[in-house]
mmCIF file of C-alpha atoms in Angstrom:
data_model
loop_
_atom_site.group_PDB
_atom_site.id
_atom_site.type_symbol
_atom_site.label_atom_id
_atom_site.label_comp_id
_atom_site.label_asym_id
_atom_site.label_seq_id
_atom_site.Cartn_x
_atom_site.Cartn_y
_atom_site.Cartn_z
ATOM 1 C CA MET A 1 3.455 4.471 25.085
ATOM 2 C CA ALA A 2 5.411 3.203 22.101
ATOM 3 C CA ASP A 3 6.570 -0.068 23.670
ATOM 4 C CA ALA A 4 4.225 -2.241 21.570
ATOM 5 C CA LEU A 5 5.351 -0.426 18.433
ATOM 6 C CA LYS A 6 8.983 -0.952 19.388
ATOM 7 C CA ARG A 7 8.320 -4.662 19.946
ATOM 8 C CA LEU A 8 6.651 -4.786 16.542
ATOM 9 C CA SER A 9 9.706 -3.153 14.956
ATOM 10 C CA ASP A 10 12.029 -5.513 16.831
ATOM 11 C CA GLU A 11 10.092 -8.475 15.353
ATOM 12 C CA GLY A 12 10.987 -7.236 11.856
ATOM 13 C CA VAL A 13 7.748 -5.433 11.009
ATOM 14 C CA ALA A 14 8.255 -2.012 9.405
ATOM 15 C CA ILE A 15 5.561 0.404 10.627
ATOM 16 C CA TRP A 16 4.262 2.719 7.918
ATOM 17 C CA LEU A 17 1.519 5.332 8.214
ATOM 18 C CA ASP A 18 -1.393 4.996 5.804
ATOM 19 C CA ASP A 19 -2.123 8.708 5.552
ATOM 20 C CA LEU A 20 -0.648 11.990 4.368
ATOM 21 C CA SER A 21 -1.742 15.609 4.284
ATOM 22 C CA ARG A 22 -0.004 18.955 4.054
ATOM 23 C CA LYS A 23 -1.068 19.790 7.615
ATOM 24 C CA ARG A 24 0.564 16.554 8.842
ATOM 25 C CA ILE A 25 3.794 17.664 7.114
ATOM 26 C CA THR A 26 3.867 21.340 8.107
ATOM 27 C CA SER A 27 2.690 20.876 11.721
ATOM 28 C CA GLY A 28 5.592 18.559 12.494
ATOM 29 C CA ASN A 29 3.215 15.661 13.154
ATOM 30 C CA LEU A 30 4.864 13.347 10.623
ATOM 31 C CA ALA A 31 8.312 14.055 12.059
ATOM 32 C CA GLU A 32 6.910 13.388 15.544
ATOM 33 C CA LEU A 33 5.463 10.011 14.498
ATOM 34 C CA ILE A 34 8.840 9.043 13.039
ATOM 35 C CA ASP A 35 10.650 10.160 16.172
ATOM 36 C CA GLN A 36 8.267 8.752 18.790
ATOM 37 C CA GLN A 37 6.098 6.031 17.220
ATOM 38 C CA HIS A 38 8.620 4.068 15.131
ATOM 39 C CA VAL A 39 6.969 5.111 11.844
ATOM 40 C CA VAL A 40 9.422 4.459 9.009
ATOM 41 C CA GLY A 41 7.288 4.999 5.888
ATOM 42 C CA VAL A 42 4.140 6.539 4.444
ATOM 43 C CA THR A 43 1.547 5.263 1.981
ATOM 44 C CA THR A 44 -0.990 7.343 0.112
ATOM 45 C CA ASN A 45 -3.859 6.534 -2.211
ATOM 46 C CA PRO A 46 -6.482 8.512 -4.152
ATOM 47 C CA SER A 47 -8.928 8.368 -1.217
ATOM 48 C CA ILE A 48 -6.317 9.792 1.181
ATOM 49 C CA PHE A 49 -5.509 12.696 -1.161
ATOM 50 C CA GLN A 50 -9.198 13.361 -1.823
ATOM 51 C CA LYS A 51 -9.807 13.696 1.921
ATOM 52 C CA ALA A 52 -6.686 15.811 2.542
ATOM 53 C CA ILE A 53 -7.121 18.277 -0.321
ATOM 54 C CA SER A 54 -10.889 18.589 0.099
ATOM 55 C CA SER A 55 -10.300 19.681 3.711
ATOM 56 C CA GLY A 56 -8.464 22.657 2.193
ATOM 57 C CA ASP A 57 -6.021 22.870 5.092
ATOM 58 C CA GLY A 58 -2.713 24.220 3.775
ATOM 59 C CA TYR A 59 -3.522 24.057 0.049
ATOM 60 C CA GLU A 60 -5.062 27.494 -0.510
ATOM 61 C CA GLN A 61 -1.925 29.338 -1.679
ATOM 62 C CA GLN A 62 -0.804 26.612 -4.067
ATOM 63 C CA LEU A 63 -4.329 26.339 -5.482
ATOM 64 C CA ALA A 64 -4.411 30.127 -5.983
ATOM 65 C CA ASP A 65 -1.055 30.010 -7.792
ATOM 66 C CA LEU A 66 -2.232 27.137 -9.986
ATOM 67 C CA ALA A 67 -5.470 28.998 -10.755
ATOM 68 C CA ALA A 68 -3.467 32.087 -11.755
ATOM 69 C CA ARG A 69 -1.457 29.914 -14.155
ATOM 70 C CA LYS A 70 -4.702 28.493 -15.610
ATOM 71 C CA VAL A 71 -3.443 24.921 -15.362
ATOM 72 C CA THR A 72 -5.746 21.992 -16.043
ATOM 73 C CA VAL A 73 -7.330 20.271 -13.059
ATOM 74 C CA ASP A 74 -5.302 17.101 -13.787
ATOM 75 C CA GLU A 75 -2.066 19.071 -13.712
ATOM 76 C CA ALA A 76 -3.131 20.858 -10.530
ATOM 77 C CA ILE A 77 -3.747 17.580 -8.707
ATOM 78 C CA ARG A 78 -0.398 16.190 -9.823
ATOM 79 C CA MET A 79 1.418 19.348 -8.681
ATOM 80 C CA ILE A 80 -0.304 19.253 -5.271
ATOM 81 C CA THR A 81 0.077 15.531 -4.580
ATOM 82 C CA THR A 82 3.682 15.291 -5.742
ATOM 83 C CA ALA A 83 4.580 18.323 -3.607
ATOM 84 C CA ASP A 84 3.224 16.546 -0.517
ATOM 85 C CA VAL A 85 5.026 13.319 -1.397
ATOM 86 C CA ARG A 86 8.289 15.169 -2.057
ATOM 87 C CA ASP A 87 8.113 16.976 1.301
ATOM 88 C CA ALA A 88 7.248 13.755 3.153
ATOM 89 C CA ALA A 89 10.126 11.992 1.392
ATOM 90 C CA ASP A 90 12.511 14.702 2.591
ATOM 91 C CA ILE A 91 11.300 14.269 6.192
ATOM 92 C CA LEU A 92 11.826 10.502 5.894
ATOM 93 C CA ARG A 93 15.205 10.777 4.168
ATOM 94 C CA PRO A 94 17.274 10.074 7.330
ATOM 95 C CA VAL A 95 15.341 6.791 7.784
ATOM 96 C CA PHE A 96 15.972 5.935 4.132
ATOM 97 C CA ASP A 97 19.697 6.585 4.558
ATOM 98 C CA SER A 98 20.027 4.680 7.849
ATOM 99 C CA THR A 99 18.173 1.606 6.486
ATOM 100 C CA GLU A 100 20.084 1.655 3.167
ATOM 101 C CA GLY A 101 16.897 2.312 1.211
ATOM 102 C CA GLN A 102 14.763 -0.373 2.821
ATOM 103 C CA ASP A 103 12.460 2.084 4.644
ATOM 104 C CA GLY A 104 11.976 5.844 4.742
ATOM 105 C CA ARG A 105 9.693 5.403 1.745
ATOM 106 C CA VAL A 106 6.671 7.393 0.531
ATOM 107 C CA SER A 107 4.250 5.848 -1.973
ATOM 108 C CA ILE A 108 2.246 7.668 -4.644
ATOM 109 C CA GLU A 109 -0.251 5.976 -6.925
ATOM 110 C CA VAL A 110 -0.640 6.162 -10.674
ATOM 111 C CA ASP A 111 -3.939 7.673 -11.834
ATOM 112 C CA PRO A 112 -6.498 4.961 -10.927
ATOM 113 C CA ARG A 113 -8.326 5.547 -14.221
ATOM 114 C CA LEU A 114 -5.352 3.852 -15.911
ATOM 115 C CA ALA A 115 -5.661 0.585 -13.932
ATOM 116 C CA HIS A 116 -6.552 -1.459 -17.014
ATOM 117 C CA ASP A 117 -4.120 0.250 -19.433
ATOM 118 C CA THR A 118 -0.585 -1.168 -19.345
ATOM 119 C CA VAL A 119 1.087 1.376 -21.638
ATOM 120 C CA ALA A 120 -0.467 4.393 -19.894
ATOM 121 C CA THR A 121 0.429 2.988 -16.450
ATOM 122 C CA ILE A 122 4.090 2.645 -17.460
ATOM 123 C CA ALA A 123 4.141 6.197 -18.832
ATOM 124 C CA GLU A 124 2.455 7.581 -15.721
ATOM 125 C CA ALA A 125 4.868 5.730 -13.398
ATOM 126 C CA LYS A 126 7.876 7.195 -15.220
ATOM 127 C CA GLN A 127 6.328 10.670 -15.083
ATOM 128 C CA LEU A 128 5.580 10.440 -11.352
ATOM 129 C CA ALA A 129 9.093 9.219 -10.569
ATOM 130 C CA TRP A 130 10.474 12.177 -12.535
ATOM 131 C CA LEU A 131 8.098 14.687 -10.938
ATOM 132 C CA VAL A 132 8.717 13.674 -7.320
ATOM 133 C CA ASP A 133 12.433 13.215 -8.018
ATOM 134 C CA ARG A 134 13.314 11.574 -4.713
ATOM 135 C CA PRO A 135 15.146 8.232 -4.388
ATOM 136 C CA ASN A 136 12.877 7.185 -1.511
ATOM 137 C CA THR A 137 9.649 7.227 -3.534
ATOM 138 C CA LEU A 138 7.639 4.130 -4.403
ATOM 139 C CA ILE A 139 5.290 4.333 -7.379
ATOM 140 C CA LYS A 140 2.062 2.462 -6.685
ATOM 141 C CA ILE A 141 0.800 0.239 -9.496
ATOM 142 C CA PRO A 142 -2.391 -1.820 -9.048
ATOM 143 C CA ALA A 143 -2.110 -5.604 -9.344
ATOM 144 C CA THR A 144 -4.669 -5.802 -12.139
ATOM 145 C CA LYS A 145 -3.941 -8.049 -15.120
ATOM 146 C CA ALA A 146 -2.886 -4.941 -17.048
ATOM 147 C CA GLY A 147 -0.745 -3.845 -14.102
ATOM 148 C CA LEU A 148 1.427 -6.968 -14.062
ATOM 149 C CA PRO A 149 3.431 -6.261 -17.262
ATOM 150 C CA ALA A 150 3.648 -2.608 -16.186
ATOM 151 C CA ILE A 151 5.301 -3.706 -12.919
ATOM 152 C CA THR A 152 7.912 -5.700 -14.841
ATOM 153 C CA GLU A 153 8.622 -2.818 -17.209
ATOM 154 C CA VAL A 154 8.858 -0.147 -14.501
ATOM 155 C CA ILE A 155 11.079 -2.261 -12.222
ATOM 156 C CA GLY A 156 13.177 -3.050 -15.310
ATOM 157 C CA LYS A 157 13.810 0.695 -15.688
ATOM 158 C CA GLY A 158 15.095 0.907 -12.120
ATOM 159 C CA ILE A 159 12.006 2.576 -10.623
ATOM 160 C CA SER A 160 10.949 1.234 -7.206
ATOM 161 C CA VAL A 161 7.328 0.068 -6.987
ATOM 162 C CA ASN A 162 4.603 -0.511 -4.412
ATOM 163 C CA VAL A 163 2.200 -3.017 -5.973
ATOM 164 C CA THR A 164 -1.286 -2.324 -4.610
ATOM 165 C CA LEU A 165 -4.754 -3.914 -4.466
ATOM 166 C CA ILE A 166 -3.625 -7.542 -4.074
ATOM 167 C CA PHE A 167 -6.365 -9.777 -2.696
ATOM 168 C CA SER A 168 -5.737 -13.284 -4.037
ATOM 169 C CA LEU A 169 -2.905 -15.746 -3.494
ATOM 170 C CA GLU A 170 -2.756 -16.522 -7.208
ATOM 171 C CA ARG A 171 -2.438 -12.842 -8.117
ATOM 172 C CA TYR A 172 0.165 -12.346 -5.394
ATOM 173 C CA ARG A 173 2.317 -15.066 -6.948
ATOM 174 C CA ALA A 174 1.902 -13.333 -10.328
ATOM 175 C CA VAL A 175 3.029 -10.060 -8.713
ATOM 176 C CA MET A 176 6.186 -11.655 -7.312
ATOM 177 C CA ASP A 177 6.867 -13.187 -10.726
ATOM 178 C CA ALA A 178 6.434 -9.753 -12.362
ATOM 179 C CA TYR A 179 8.900 -8.279 -9.864
ATOM 180 C CA LEU A 180 11.529 -10.960 -10.480
ATOM 181 C CA ALA A 181 11.097 -10.545 -14.247
ATOM 182 C CA GLY A 182 11.628 -6.798 -13.808
ATOM 183 C CA LEU A 183 14.802 -7.385 -11.810
ATOM 184 C CA GLU A 184 16.047 -9.722 -14.513
ATOM 185 C CA LYS A 185 15.422 -6.999 -17.122
ATOM 186 C CA ALA A 186 17.199 -4.435 -14.958
ATOM 187 C CA LYS A 187 20.135 -6.791 -14.475
ATOM 188 C CA ALA A 188 20.378 -7.398 -18.246
ATOM 189 C CA ALA A 189 20.401 -3.610 -18.737
ATOM 190 C CA GLY A 190 23.313 -3.267 -16.321
ATOM 191 C CA LEU A 191 21.366 -1.448 -13.598
ATOM 192 C CA ASP A 192 22.361 -1.587 -9.924
ATOM 193 C CA LEU A 193 19.798 -3.979 -8.415
ATOM 194 C CA SER A 194 20.634 -2.914 -4.865
ATOM 195 C CA LYS A 195 18.946 0.438 -5.593
ATOM 196 C CA ILE A 196 15.615 -1.112 -6.672
ATOM 197 C CA HIS A 197 13.034 -1.801 -3.968
ATOM 198 C CA SER A 198 9.461 -3.044 -3.924
ATOM 199 C CA VAL A 199 6.635 -3.944 -1.576
ATOM 200 C CA ALA A 200 3.527 -5.960 -2.414
ATOM 201 C CA SER A 201 0.419 -4.533 -0.721
ATOM 202 C CA PHE A 202 -1.773 -7.452 0.293
ATOM 203 C CA PHE A 203 -5.181 -6.195 1.471
ATOM 204 C CA VAL A 204 -6.563 -7.657 4.669
ATOM 205 C CA SER A 205 -9.715 -6.268 6.328
ATOM 206 C CA ARG A 206 -11.784 -6.075 3.147
ATOM 207 C CA VAL A 207 -11.494 -9.862 2.788
ATOM 208 C CA ASP A 208 -13.191 -10.364 6.157
ATOM 209 C CA SER A 209 -15.830 -7.732 5.378
ATOM 210 C CA GLU A 210 -16.945 -9.568 2.226
ATOM 211 C CA ILE A 211 -16.591 -13.148 3.476
ATOM 212 C CA ASP A 212 -18.217 -12.364 6.849
ATOM 213 C CA LYS A 213 -21.208 -10.927 4.991
ATOM 214 C CA ARG A 214 -21.529 -14.177 3.045
ATOM 215 C CA LEU A 215 -21.074 -16.257 6.197
ATOM 216 C CA ASP A 216 -23.946 -14.296 7.784
ATOM 217 C CA GLY A 217 -25.976 -15.212 4.711
ATOM 218 C CA VAL A 218 -25.290 -18.910 5.348
ATOM 219 C CA GLY A 219 -26.350 -18.361 8.945
ATOM 220 C CA THR A 220 -25.320 -21.674 10.526
ATOM 221 C CA ASP A 221 -23.297 -21.997 13.727
ATOM 222 C CA GLU A 222 -20.442 -23.409 11.651
ATOM 223 C CA ALA A 223 -20.529 -20.334 9.409
ATOM 224 C CA LYS A 224 -20.623 -17.910 12.352
ATOM 225 C CA ALA A 225 -17.609 -19.667 13.918
ATOM 226 C CA LEU A 226 -15.575 -18.846 10.793
ATOM 227 C CA LYS A 227 -16.206 -15.085 10.926
ATOM 228 C CA GLY A 228 -13.042 -13.022 11.263
ATOM 229 C CA LYS A 229 -10.802 -15.903 10.184
ATOM 230 C CA ALA A 230 -10.502 -15.608 6.391
ATOM 231 C CA ALA A 231 -8.479 -12.384 6.118
ATOM 232 C CA LEU A 232 -5.753 -13.565 8.487
ATOM 233 C CA ALA A 233 -5.664 -17.005 6.841
ATOM 234 C CA ASN A 234 -5.336 -15.414 3.405
ATOM 235 C CA ALA A 235 -2.515 -13.092 4.512
ATOM 236 C CA ARG A 236 -0.659 -15.862 6.332
ATOM 237 C CA LEU A 237 -0.727 -18.061 3.229
ATOM 238 C CA ALA A 238 0.577 -15.080 1.261
ATOM 239 C CA TYR A 239 3.589 -15.007 3.586
ATOM 240 C CA GLU A 240 4.086 -18.732 2.959
ATOM 241 C CA ALA A 241 4.154 -17.981 -0.785
ATOM 242 C CA TYR A 242 6.651 -15.152 -0.150
ATOM 243 C CA GLU A 243 8.967 -17.526 1.731
ATOM 244 C CA GLU A 244 8.737 -20.040 -1.097
ATOM 245 C CA VAL A 245 9.426 -17.603 -3.934
ATOM 246 C CA PHE A 246 12.267 -15.817 -2.142
ATOM 247 C CA GLY A 247 13.802 -19.142 -1.221
ATOM 248 C CA SER A 248 13.885 -20.335 -4.839
ATOM 249 C CA GLU A 249 16.844 -20.832 -7.181
ATOM 250 C CA ARG A 250 15.533 -18.066 -9.411
ATOM 251 C CA TRP A 251 15.731 -15.651 -6.495
ATOM 252 C CA ALA A 252 19.186 -16.934 -5.469
ATOM 253 C CA ALA A 253 20.626 -15.743 -8.796
ATOM 254 C CA LEU A 254 19.209 -12.255 -8.245
ATOM 255 C CA ASP A 255 20.246 -12.265 -4.605
ATOM 256 C CA LYS A 256 23.851 -12.766 -5.737
ATOM 257 C CA ALA A 257 23.441 -9.601 -7.825
ATOM 258 C CA GLN A 258 22.500 -7.661 -4.645
ATOM 259 C CA ALA A 259 18.748 -7.541 -5.390
ATOM 260 C CA ASN A 260 16.257 -6.748 -2.619
ATOM 261 C CA LYS A 261 13.354 -8.985 -1.680
ATOM 262 C CA GLN A 262 9.889 -7.623 -2.419
ATOM 263 C CA ARG A 263 8.451 -7.362 1.092
ATOM 264 C CA PRO A 264 4.817 -8.238 1.786
ATOM 265 C CA LEU A 265 2.947 -5.164 3.023
ATOM 266 C CA TRP A 266 -0.262 -5.629 5.009
ATOM 267 C CA ALA A 267 -2.686 -2.992 3.763
ATOM 268 C CA SER A 268 -6.259 -2.184 4.795
ATOM 269 C CA THR A 269 -5.375 -3.002 8.412
ATOM 270 C CA GLY A 270 -8.000 -0.821 10.064
ATOM 271 C CA VAL A 271 -10.648 -3.110 11.577
ATOM 272 C CA LYS A 272 -14.065 -2.639 9.953
ATOM 273 C CA ASP A 273 -16.107 -4.789 12.388
ATOM 274 C CA PRO A 274 -16.287 -3.316 15.933
ATOM 275 C CA ALA A 275 -16.763 -6.855 17.283
ATOM 276 C CA TYR A 276 -13.081 -7.555 16.534
ATOM 277 C CA LYS A 277 -10.135 -6.222 18.517
ATOM 278 C CA ASP A 278 -8.898 -3.009 16.902
ATOM 279 C CA THR A 279 -5.335 -4.318 16.621
ATOM 280 C CA LEU A 280 -6.326 -7.647 14.992
ATOM 281 C CA TYR A 281 -4.638 -7.072 11.627
ATOM 282 C CA VAL A 282 -1.434 -5.870 13.288
ATOM 283 C CA VAL A 283 -0.663 -8.194 16.210
ATOM 284 C CA ASP A 284 -1.893 -11.312 14.384
ATOM 285 C CA LEU A 285 0.234 -10.608 11.304
ATOM 286 C CA VAL A 286 3.731 -10.391 12.778
ATOM 287 C CA ALA A 287 6.654 -11.906 10.872
ATOM 288 C CA PRO A 288 10.118 -10.704 9.863
ATOM 289 C CA GLY A 289 10.539 -8.823 6.607
ATOM 290 C CA THR A 290 6.984 -7.464 6.488
ATOM 291 C CA VAL A 291 5.485 -3.969 6.417
ATOM 292 C CA ASN A 292 2.245 -2.952 8.124
ATOM 293 C CA THR A 293 0.756 0.303 6.897
ATOM 294 C CA MET A 294 -1.743 1.584 9.436
ATOM 295 C CA PRO A 295 -4.304 4.360 9.592
ATOM 296 C CA GLU A 296 -3.474 6.629 12.528
ATOM 297 C CA ALA A 297 -6.294 5.197 14.686
ATOM 298 C CA THR A 298 -4.831 1.687 14.312
ATOM 299 C CA LEU A 299 -1.329 2.984 15.033
ATOM 300 C CA GLU A 300 -2.586 4.650 18.227
ATOM 301 C CA ALA A 301 -4.541 1.551 19.290
ATOM 302 C CA THR A 302 -1.457 -0.629 18.813
ATOM 303 C CA ALA A 303 0.707 1.812 20.778
ATOM 304 C CA ASP A 304 -1.872 1.968 23.570
ATOM 305 C CA HIS A 305 -2.856 -1.671 24.076
ATOM 306 C CA GLY A 306 -1.391 -3.833 21.302
ATOM 307 C CA GLU A 307 -0.113 -7.174 22.594
ATOM 308 C CA VAL A 308 2.831 -8.189 20.433
ATOM 309 C CA SER A 309 3.796 -11.768 21.263
ATOM 310 C CA GLY A 310 6.350 -12.629 18.591
ATOM 311 C CA ASP A 311 5.845 -14.246 15.206
ATOM 312 C CA THR A 312 2.134 -14.928 14.606
ATOM 313 C CA ILE A 313 2.402 -16.110 10.982
ATOM 314 C CA ARG A 314 4.940 -18.892 10.600
ATOM 315 C CA GLY A 315 3.608 -22.204 11.826
ATOM 316 C CA THR A 316 -0.014 -21.274 11.063
ATOM 317 C CA TYR A 317 -0.179 -22.358 7.408
ATOM 318 C CA GLU A 318 -1.975 -25.665 7.939
ATOM 319 C CA GLN A 319 -4.635 -24.002 10.083
ATOM 320 C CA ALA A 320 -4.993 -21.153 7.574
ATOM 321 C CA ARG A 321 -5.588 -23.600 4.720
ATOM 322 C CA ALA A 322 -8.156 -25.472 6.811
ATOM 323 C CA GLU A 323 -10.037 -22.237 7.535
ATOM 324 C CA LEU A 324 -10.208 -21.199 3.884
ATOM 325 C CA ASP A 325 -11.257 -24.741 2.928
ATOM 326 C CA ALA A 326 -14.039 -24.609 5.538
ATOM 327 C CA VAL A 327 -15.309 -21.338 4.045
ATOM 328 C CA ALA A 328 -15.273 -22.897 0.550
ATOM 329 C CA LYS A 329 -17.208 -25.937 1.780
ATOM 330 C CA LEU A 330 -20.042 -23.608 2.783
ATOM 331 C CA GLY A 331 -20.400 -22.600 -0.867
ATOM 332 C CA ILE A 332 -18.504 -19.310 -0.651
ATOM 333 C CA SER A 333 -16.289 -18.917 -3.713
ATOM 334 C CA TYR A 334 -12.810 -17.579 -2.906
ATOM 335 C CA ASP A 335 -12.214 -16.680 -6.569
ATOM 336 C CA ASP A 336 -15.485 -14.746 -6.727
ATOM 337 C CA VAL A 337 -14.699 -12.839 -3.516
ATOM 338 C CA VAL A 338 -11.174 -11.774 -4.490
ATOM 339 C CA GLN A 339 -12.212 -10.708 -8.005
ATOM 340 C CA LEU A 340 -15.079 -8.655 -6.585
ATOM 341 C CA LEU A 341 -12.725 -6.993 -4.104
ATOM 342 C CA GLU A 342 -10.209 -6.115 -6.828
ATOM 343 C CA ASP A 343 -12.964 -4.641 -9.019
ATOM 344 C CA GLU A 344 -14.400 -2.678 -6.088
ATOM 345 C CA GLY A 345 -10.925 -1.492 -5.042
ATOM 346 C CA VAL A 346 -10.234 -0.014 -8.478
ATOM 347 C CA GLU A 347 -13.734 1.513 -8.610
ATOM 348 C CA LYS A 348 -13.405 3.101 -5.146
ATOM 349 C CA PHE A 349 -10.051 4.708 -5.973
ATOM 350 C CA GLU A 350 -11.406 5.924 -9.308
ATOM 351 C CA ALA A 351 -14.478 7.399 -7.580
ATOM 352 C CA SER A 352 -12.222 9.175 -5.044
ATOM 353 C CA TRP A 353 -10.074 10.514 -7.881
ATOM 354 C CA ASN A 354 -13.164 11.806 -9.709
ATOM 355 C CA ASP A 355 -14.377 13.477 -6.503
ATOM 356 C CA LEU A 356 -10.944 15.049 -6.141
ATOM 357 C CA LEU A 357 -11.084 16.297 -9.741
ATOM 358 C CA LYS A 358 -14.465 17.932 -9.119
ATOM 359 C CA SER A 359 -13.568 19.575 -5.811
ATOM 360 C CA THR A 360 -10.211 20.816 -7.137
ATOM 361 C CA GLU A 361 -11.820 22.186 -10.289
ATOM 362 C CA ALA A 362 -14.330 24.080 -8.138
ATOM 363 C CA GLU A 363 -11.479 25.574 -6.080
ATOM 364 C CA LEU A 364 -9.512 26.565 -9.194
ATOM 365 C CA THR A 365 -12.619 28.299 -10.561
ATOM 366 C CA ARG A 366 -13.271 30.077 -7.249
ATOM 367 C CA LEU A 367 -9.670 31.281 -6.941
ATOM 368 C CA ALA A 368 -9.179 32.246 -10.588
ATOM 369 C CA PRO A 369 -8.188 35.916 -10.914
ATOM 370 C CA ALA A 370 -10.852 38.173 -12.399
ATOM 371 C CA GLU A 371 -10.478 38.836 -16.109
ATOM 372 C CA ASP A 372 -9.525 42.425 -17.054
#
């Protein structure tokens, strides 16, 4: 069953699971996915935690204890989410050790309400790293304009980072620059660069969702022929940028100091349009040194019928550019699309966080011990 996933791993793609819950940890399911499905990492986000904690499965006792202590709802959420991340990190620790820190990673995001506040993001990242207290954690920082200097500062302090919500090629280049600047700061401070890791989460399916909608609005045969092309083209050109930056002289100096490349991570790889094959954003984005974080349904689909046929990125750059140019010629603004997607991404995570605050507060109130 896992042959396609093994082939994917053999091609240099690290398979991470885009989901986490306490039930997944305590039932042994996460350990099983690591053992049988080649899963070597886990990503979380505010929406994932909102869904997991709102289900209530496995959180009752901790919520009751937190209610008895009369903690704030913000503190309660941090205690719950960091406990899950810590336990998942412990389960993945053998992978972390065997890959010398490359994989076996669990990501946890800074409070999404801080996405446009550099100073608060840095403080939150340091706090999360301290709270989880596991070497195989990645702190997720959004690739907003305010997030970029935070990435540099946090990497410069030796904290490993998963940069999230990247949609545009220009912003992706800025993210890689922020990472290299952080490594340079860490090197100047005498830190061991071999211990610092990072991935850059480049979002895929949402690009097609937005551009396809606009192509439908154009309505011509030419427009319809371009549906389902933009997201892959965008991601493939991101890999071209990755090859360029990590083949530069600036990188060579850091490479000599034992620094690690910031791997591109394909995020949002669940297919939104049922007209497309359900493994599209996995089998068509295969290249060495990448990560693909999949929802469980996508992982299962790939294991069941994914056709992995080697590298599907390198050698496609000219075609990818032509496809994005064709979309632009129809009057669809790339810059407008990627900015909208970034804004919506931050808003969606903030909305999920606010929902989580409300549902957790209700549980804390319900479980609060009666006053004497």
